[in-house]
Amino acid sequence: MARKLQRLTSRHSRRKFLFLILLLLVPICIIVIFTHGQKISYFFRPLWDKPPPQFEHIPHFYAENVSMDNLCRLHGWSLRSEPRRVFDGIIFSNELDILEIRYNELNPYVTKFVILEANTTFTGIPKPLYYAANRNRFAFAEDKIVHGVFPGRVASLGSNEDPFKLESEQRLAMNQLLRRAGISTDDLLIMSDTDEIPSPHTVKLLQWCDGVPPVLHLELKHYMYSFEFPVDYSSWRASIHVYNQWTQYRHSRQSDIILSDAGWHCSFCFRYLREFVFKMTAYSHADRVRRKEFLKYSRIQKLICTGDDLYDMLPEEYSFKDLIKKMGSIPASASAVHIPAYVVKNADKFKFLLPGGCVRSP
């Protein structure tokens, strides 16, 4: 009888012990999932997600002092008797330095710079009209610039409005502004964000050649924080269209054809730390700011100089091979070759975008 009682007591103790362990593990698991849920999800992405279809890459030929006739023929196209007009359409937030670089690089080839900015962020925060307040900075292209203001919506307290919806509405409004700028059939239209800059020789090639695909994505070399930290050639959202009445301004995949090595995408390439904080809270991925300390200047500055991720996120990749290859810091480069010429010509002004210039002002 005593032995039976001892066994029951022992069994009860084990159950009680296991129950206590579970009570301890559940909150720990919840904390781990809440804190590292994105990392867990992204790490196992190759198991639950499939990559989009591969682009058909058009080889890109260019060298100095090669005739345009020769370049067109190398691409399987023919030389036009006169160049197409080019319209550069961008949604603008606060990237004044990158905008200056973009407009100086493309100015010789662009007919109209069409720029639309809102008085709120995609997340519904009121914002100044940065371009309008700094218009004198772009006086060199004033006669080409068509500026529009999109009336955004201020998010109410507790609002769960999708920032991607506000972004989509602003991009849709660009269609009307382009028509106001005078775009017409057979003109070239660049659809990209401010920091997605086609190289000048890419734009010149496409405006002078016949036979160009009507919708062509641009493969841009992706940089993070400056031209010191090259990531890869994964940037594809920028596109160039031979305009027609059905063309709609978008920032998504619209074709399976992409032109190789066609420019630069410089993400978070800001001069001031406050500009980093603004973008982190303003754009459509603001939900990635999971903790307040993500916005600390000291933390952001350290990450800029080490080439690490602002959001402590894993790479968004579809295979374990690519995921592992991109984990960790971005290796710094000592090269300032094959970057926008305007940056090199004005190296003192843009030293924060060049190798060794990672330290930012508040």
JSON list of C-alpha atoms in Angstrom, two decimals, residues 134-272:
[
{"chain": "A", "resi": 134, "resn": "ASN", "atom": "CA", "xyz": [14.01, 73.69, -51.70]},
{"chain": "A", "resi": 135, "resn": "ARG", "atom": "CA", "xyz": [13.03, 74.41, -55.29]},
{"chain": "A", "resi": 136, "resn": "ASN", "atom": "CA", "xyz": [15.87, 76.92, -55.76]},
{"chain": "A", "resi": 137, "resn": "ARG", "atom": "CA", "xyz": [18.31, 74.02, -55.38]},
{"chain": "A", "resi": 138, "resn": "PHE", "atom": "CA", "xyz": [17.04, 72.68, -58.71]},
{"chain": "A", "resi": 139, "resn": "ALA", "atom": "CA", "xyz": [16.98, 75.97, -60.61]},
{"chain": "A", "resi": 140, "resn": "PHE", "atom": "CA", "xyz": [19.32, 74.47, -63.23]},
{"chain": "A", "resi": 141, "resn": "ALA", "atom": "CA", "xyz": [16.36, 72.36, -64.49]},
{"chain": "A", "resi": 142, "resn": "GLU", "atom": "CA", "xyz": [13.48, 74.67, -63.53]},
{"chain": "A", "resi": 143, "resn": "ASP", "atom": "CA", "xyz": [12.11, 74.93, -67.07]},
{"chain": "A", "resi": 144, "resn": "LYS", "atom": "CA", "xyz": [11.85, 71.12, -67.26]},
{"chain": "A", "resi": 145, "resn": "ILE", "atom": "CA", "xyz": [10.28, 70.41, -63.88]},
{"chain": "A", "resi": 146, "resn": "VAL", "atom": "CA", "xyz": [6.56, 69.75, -63.47]},
{"chain": "A", "resi": 147, "resn": "HIS", "atom": "CA", "xyz": [5.77, 69.62, -59.75]},
{"chain": "A", "resi": 148, "resn": "GLY", "atom": "CA", "xyz": [2.53, 68.36, -58.22]},
{"chain": "A", "resi": 149, "resn": "VAL", "atom": "CA", "xyz": [1.21, 68.08, -54.67]},
{"chain": "A", "resi": 150, "resn": "PHE", "atom": "CA", "xyz": [-0.82, 65.06, -53.60]},
{"chain": "A", "resi": 151, "resn": "PRO", "atom": "CA", "xyz": [-3.25, 65.76, -50.73]},
{"chain": "A", "resi": 152, "resn": "GLY", "atom": "CA", "xyz": [-2.48, 62.94, -48.34]},
{"chain": "A", "resi": 153, "resn": "ARG", "atom": "CA", "xyz": [-4.53, 61.78, -45.37]},
{"chain": "A", "resi": 154, "resn": "VAL", "atom": "CA", "xyz": [-3.49, 62.17, -41.74]},
{"chain": "A", "resi": 155, "resn": "ALA", "atom": "CA", "xyz": [-3.89, 58.87, -39.91]},
{"chain": "A", "resi": 156, "resn": "SER", "atom": "CA", "xyz": [-6.24, 59.04, -36.94]},
{"chain": "A", "resi": 157, "resn": "LEU", "atom": "CA", "xyz": [-5.24, 57.65, -33.56]},
{"chain": "A", "resi": 158, "resn": "GLY", "atom": "CA", "xyz": [-5.45, 53.87, -33.65]},
{"chain": "A", "resi": 159, "resn": "SER", "atom": "CA", "xyz": [-5.94, 53.82, -37.41]},
{"chain": "A", "resi": 160, "resn": "ASN", "atom": "CA", "xyz": [-4.95, 50.60, -39.14]},
{"chain": "A", "resi": 161, "resn": "GLU", "atom": "CA", "xyz": [-4.98, 51.98, -42.66]},
{"chain": "A", "resi": 162, "resn": "ASP", "atom": "CA", "xyz": [-2.60, 50.13, -44.94]},
{"chain": "A", "resi": 163, "resn": "PRO", "atom": "CA", "xyz": [0.33, 52.42, -45.94]},
{"chain": "A", "resi": 164, "resn": "PHE", "atom": "CA", "xyz": [0.61, 50.51, -49.22]},
{"chain": "A", "resi": 165, "resn": "LYS", "atom": "CA", "xyz": [-2.91, 51.74, -50.08]},
{"chain": "A", "resi": 166, "resn": "LEU", "atom": "CA", "xyz": [-1.86, 55.37, -49.60]},
{"chain": "A", "resi": 167, "resn": "GLU", "atom": "CA", "xyz": [1.27, 54.72, -51.64]},
{"chain": "A", "resi": 168, "resn": "SER", "atom": "CA", "xyz": [-0.80, 53.17, -54.44]},
{"chain": "A", "resi": 169, "resn": "GLU", "atom": "CA", "xyz": [-3.17, 56.16, -54.50]},
{"chain": "A", "resi": 170, "resn": "GLN", "atom": "CA", "xyz": [-0.25, 58.55, -54.86]},
{"chain": "A", "resi": 171, "resn": "ARG", "atom": "CA", "xyz": [1.24, 56.54, -57.70]},
{"chain": "A", "resi": 172, "resn": "LEU", "atom": "CA", "xyz": [-2.14, 56.49, -59.42]},
{"chain": "A", "resi": 173, "resn": "ALA", "atom": "CA", "xyz": [-2.30, 60.30, -59.18]},
{"chain": "A", "resi": 174, "resn": "MET", "atom": "CA", "xyz": [0.97, 60.46, -61.13]},
{"chain": "A", "resi": 175, "resn": "ASN", "atom": "CA", "xyz": [-0.92, 59.52, -64.33]},
{"chain": "A", "resi": 176, "resn": "GLN", "atom": "CA", "xyz": [-2.81, 62.81, -64.32]},
{"chain": "A", "resi": 177, "resn": "LEU", "atom": "CA", "xyz": [0.35, 64.81, -63.59]},
{"chain": "A", "resi": 178, "resn": "LEU", "atom": "CA", "xyz": [2.15, 63.13, -66.50]},
{"chain": "A", "resi": 179, "resn": "ARG", "atom": "CA", "xyz": [-0.66, 64.11, -68.86]},
{"chain": "A", "resi": 180, "resn": "ARG", "atom": "CA", "xyz": [-0.44, 67.66, -67.53]},
{"chain": "A", "resi": 181, "resn": "ALA", "atom": "CA", "xyz": [3.28, 67.58, -68.31]},
{"chain": "A", "resi": 182, "resn": "GLY", "atom": "CA", "xyz": [2.43, 66.83, -71.94]},
{"chain": "A", "resi": 183, "resn": "ILE", "atom": "CA", "xyz": [3.46, 63.20, -72.34]},
{"chain": "A", "resi": 184, "resn": "SER", "atom": "CA", "xyz": [2.25, 61.56, -75.55]},
{"chain": "A", "resi": 185, "resn": "THR", "atom": "CA", "xyz": [2.43, 58.30, -77.50]},
{"chain": "A", "resi": 186, "resn": "ASP", "atom": "CA", "xyz": [5.95, 57.03, -78.27]},
{"chain": "A", "resi": 187, "resn": "ASP", "atom": "CA", "xyz": [7.62, 59.14, -75.58]},
{"chain": "A", "resi": 188, "resn": "LEU", "atom": "CA", "xyz": [9.81, 57.28, -73.08]},
{"chain": "A", "resi": 189, "resn": "LEU", "atom": "CA", "xyz": [8.56, 57.23, -69.48]},
{"chain": "A", "resi": 190, "resn": "ILE", "atom": "CA", "xyz": [10.87, 56.35, -66.58]},
{"chain": "A", "resi": 191, "resn": "MET", "atom": "CA", "xyz": [8.93, 54.88, -63.65]},
{"chain": "A", "resi": 192, "resn": "SER", "atom": "CA", "xyz": [11.09, 54.64, -60.55]},
{"chain": "A", "resi": 193, "resn": "ASP", "atom": "CA", "xyz": [11.61, 55.87, -57.02]},
{"chain": "A", "resi": 194, "resn": "THR", "atom": "CA", "xyz": [13.91, 58.84, -56.45]},
{"chain": "A", "resi": 195, "resn": "ASP", "atom": "CA", "xyz": [16.80, 56.63, -55.31]},
{"chain": "A", "resi": 196, "resn": "GLU", "atom": "CA", "xyz": [16.52, 54.33, -58.38]},
{"chain": "A", "resi": 197, "resn": "ILE", "atom": "CA", "xyz": [18.63, 56.20, -60.93]},
{"chain": "A", "resi": 198, "resn": "PRO", "atom": "CA", "xyz": [19.04, 54.92, -64.51]},
{"chain": "A", "resi": 199, "resn": "SER", "atom": "CA", "xyz": [22.53, 55.60, -65.85]},
{"chain": "A", "resi": 200, "resn": "PRO", "atom": "CA", "xyz": [22.66, 58.42, -68.43]},
{"chain": "A", "resi": 201, "resn": "HIS", "atom": "CA", "xyz": [23.99, 56.10, -71.16]},
{"chain": "A", "resi": 202, "resn": "THR", "atom": "CA", "xyz": [21.03, 53.75, -70.52]},
{"chain": "A", "resi": 203, "resn": "VAL", "atom": "CA", "xyz": [18.52, 56.55, -71.11]},
{"chain": "A", "resi": 204, "resn": "LYS", "atom": "CA", "xyz": [20.42, 57.78, -74.16]},
{"chain": "A", "resi": 205, "resn": "LEU", "atom": "CA", "xyz": [20.50, 54.27, -75.62]},
{"chain": "A", "resi": 206, "resn": "LEU", "atom": "CA", "xyz": [16.76, 53.73, -75.20]},
{"chain": "A", "resi": 207, "resn": "GLN", "atom": "CA", "xyz": [15.77, 57.11, -76.59]},
{"chain": "A", "resi": 208, "resn": "TRP", "atom": "CA", "xyz": [17.91, 56.73, -79.72]},
{"chain": "A", "resi": 209, "resn": "CYS", "atom": "CA", "xyz": [17.11, 53.11, -80.63]},
{"chain": "A", "resi": 210, "resn": "ASP", "atom": "CA", "xyz": [14.10, 51.62, -82.43]},
{"chain": "A", "resi": 211, "resn": "GLY", "atom": "CA", "xyz": [13.02, 48.10, -81.52]},
{"chain": "A", "resi": 212, "resn": "VAL", "atom": "CA", "xyz": [13.21, 48.67, -77.75]},
{"chain": "A", "resi": 213, "resn": "PRO", "atom": "CA", "xyz": [10.65, 46.53, -75.86]},
{"chain": "A", "resi": 214, "resn": "PRO", "atom": "CA", "xyz": [7.58, 48.63, -74.98]},
{"chain": "A", "resi": 215, "resn": "VAL", "atom": "CA", "xyz": [7.98, 47.80, -71.29]},
{"chain": "A", "resi": 216, "resn": "LEU", "atom": "CA", "xyz": [11.49, 47.18, -70.00]},
{"chain": "A", "resi": 217, "resn": "HIS", "atom": "CA", "xyz": [12.59, 46.75, -66.40]},
{"chain": "A", "resi": 218, "resn": "LEU", "atom": "CA", "xyz": [16.00, 48.08, -65.38]},
{"chain": "A", "resi": 219, "resn": "GLU", "atom": "CA", "xyz": [18.48, 45.99, -63.43]},
{"chain": "A", "resi": 220, "resn": "LEU", "atom": "CA", "xyz": [20.12, 48.44, -61.02]},
{"chain": "A", "resi": 221, "resn": "LYS", "atom": "CA", "xyz": [23.19, 47.88, -58.88]},
{"chain": "A", "resi": 222, "resn": "HIS", "atom": "CA", "xyz": [21.90, 48.04, -55.32]},
{"chain": "A", "resi": 223, "resn": "TYR", "atom": "CA", "xyz": [23.81, 50.00, -52.67]},
{"chain": "A", "resi": 224, "resn": "MET", "atom": "CA", "xyz": [23.02, 50.52, -49.00]},
{"chain": "A", "resi": 225, "resn": "TYR", "atom": "CA", "xyz": [23.73, 53.80, -47.12]},
{"chain": "A", "resi": 226, "resn": "SER", "atom": "CA", "xyz": [26.29, 54.95, -49.73]},
{"chain": "A", "resi": 227, "resn": "PHE", "atom": "CA", "xyz": [28.30, 53.78, -52.72]},
{"chain": "A", "resi": 228, "resn": "GLU", "atom": "CA", "xyz": [30.73, 52.24, -50.22]},
{"chain": "A", "resi": 229, "resn": "PHE", "atom": "CA", "xyz": [28.36, 49.32, -49.57]},
{"chain": "A", "resi": 230, "resn": "PRO", "atom": "CA", "xyz": [27.36, 47.52, -52.80]},
{"chain": "A", "resi": 231, "resn": "VAL", "atom": "CA", "xyz": [24.80, 44.79, -52.12]},
{"chain": "A", "resi": 232, "resn": "ASP", "atom": "CA", "xyz": [24.03, 43.05, -55.41]},
{"chain": "A", "resi": 233, "resn": "TYR", "atom": "CA", "xyz": [22.04, 43.47, -58.66]},
{"chain": "A", "resi": 234, "resn": "SER", "atom": "CA", "xyz": [18.67, 42.54, -57.17]},
{"chain": "A", "resi": 235, "resn": "SER", "atom": "CA", "xyz": [16.93, 45.88, -57.80]},
{"chain": "A", "resi": 236, "resn": "TRP", "atom": "CA", "xyz": [14.38, 45.48, -60.61]},
{"chain": "A", "resi": 237, "resn": "ARG", "atom": "CA", "xyz": [11.35, 47.71, -59.90]},
{"chain": "A", "resi": 238, "resn": "ALA", "atom": "CA", "xyz": [12.52, 50.67, -61.99]},
{"chain": "A", "resi": 239, "resn": "SER", "atom": "CA", "xyz": [11.19, 50.48, -65.55]},
{"chain": "A", "resi": 240, "resn": "ILE", "atom": "CA", "xyz": [11.12, 52.40, -68.82]},
{"chain": "A", "resi": 241, "resn": "HIS", "atom": "CA", "xyz": [8.01, 52.41, -71.03]},
{"chain": "A", "resi": 242, "resn": "VAL", "atom": "CA", "xyz": [7.34, 53.45, -74.59]},
{"chain": "A", "resi": 243, "resn": "TYR", "atom": "CA", "xyz": [4.26, 55.44, -73.61]},
{"chain": "A", "resi": 244, "resn": "ASN", "atom": "CA", "xyz": [0.77, 54.76, -75.01]},
{"chain": "A", "resi": 245, "resn": "GLN", "atom": "CA", "xyz": [-2.79, 55.51, -73.93]},
{"chain": "A", "resi": 246, "resn": "TRP", "atom": "CA", "xyz": [-2.95, 52.39, -71.73]},
{"chain": "A", "resi": 247, "resn": "THR", "atom": "CA", "xyz": [0.28, 53.06, -69.81]},
{"chain": "A", "resi": 248, "resn": "GLN", "atom": "CA", "xyz": [-0.31, 53.23, -66.05]},
{"chain": "A", "resi": 249, "resn": "TYR", "atom": "CA", "xyz": [2.25, 54.48, -63.54]},
{"chain": "A", "resi": 250, "resn": "ARG", "atom": "CA", "xyz": [3.26, 51.64, -61.21]},
{"chain": "A", "resi": 251, "resn": "HIS", "atom": "CA", "xyz": [6.17, 50.38, -59.14]},
{"chain": "A", "resi": 252, "resn": "SER", "atom": "CA", "xyz": [5.62, 46.67, -59.57]},
{"chain": "A", "resi": 253, "resn": "ARG", "atom": "CA", "xyz": [6.47, 43.97, -62.08]},
{"chain": "A", "resi": 254, "resn": "GLN", "atom": "CA", "xyz": [5.08, 44.81, -65.51]},
{"chain": "A", "resi": 255, "resn": "SER", "atom": "CA", "xyz": [7.23, 42.73, -67.85]},
{"chain": "A", "resi": 256, "resn": "ASP", "atom": "CA", "xyz": [9.46, 39.66, -67.93]},
{"chain": "A", "resi": 257, "resn": "ILE", "atom": "CA", "xyz": [12.25, 41.56, -69.74]},
{"chain": "A", "resi": 258, "resn": "ILE", "atom": "CA", "xyz": [15.03, 43.43, -67.94]},
{"chain": "A", "resi": 259, "resn": "LEU", "atom": "CA", "xyz": [18.05, 45.39, -69.20]},
{"chain": "A", "resi": 260, "resn": "SER", "atom": "CA", "xyz": [21.22, 44.34, -67.39]},
{"chain": "A", "resi": 261, "resn": "ASP", "atom": "CA", "xyz": [23.38, 46.75, -65.37]},
{"chain": "A", "resi": 262, "resn": "ALA", "atom": "CA", "xyz": [21.31, 49.84, -66.16]},
{"chain": "A", "resi": 263, "resn": "GLY", "atom": "CA", "xyz": [22.00, 52.18, -63.22]},
{"chain": "A", "resi": 264, "resn": "TRP", "atom": "CA", "xyz": [22.09, 52.54, -59.44]},
{"chain": "A", "resi": 265, "resn": "HIS", "atom": "CA", "xyz": [19.71, 52.05, -56.52]},
{"chain": "A", "resi": 266, "resn": "CYS", "atom": "CA", "xyz": [21.09, 53.75, -53.40]},
{"chain": "A", "resi": 267, "resn": "SER", "atom": "CA", "xyz": [18.85, 52.84, -50.44]},
{"chain": "A", "resi": 268, "resn": "PHE", "atom": "CA", "xyz": [18.93, 54.97, -47.28]},
{"chain": "A", "resi": 269, "resn": "CYS", "atom": "CA", "xyz": [21.64, 57.15, -48.80]},
{"chain": "A", "resi": 270, "resn": "PHE", "atom": "CA", "xyz": [21.03, 60.12, -46.52]},
{"chain": "A", "resi": 271, "resn": "ARG", "atom": "CA", "xyz": [23.32, 62.90, -45.28]},
{"chain": "A", "resi": 272, "resn": "TYR", "atom": "CA", "xyz": [21.72, 63.31, -41.84]}
]
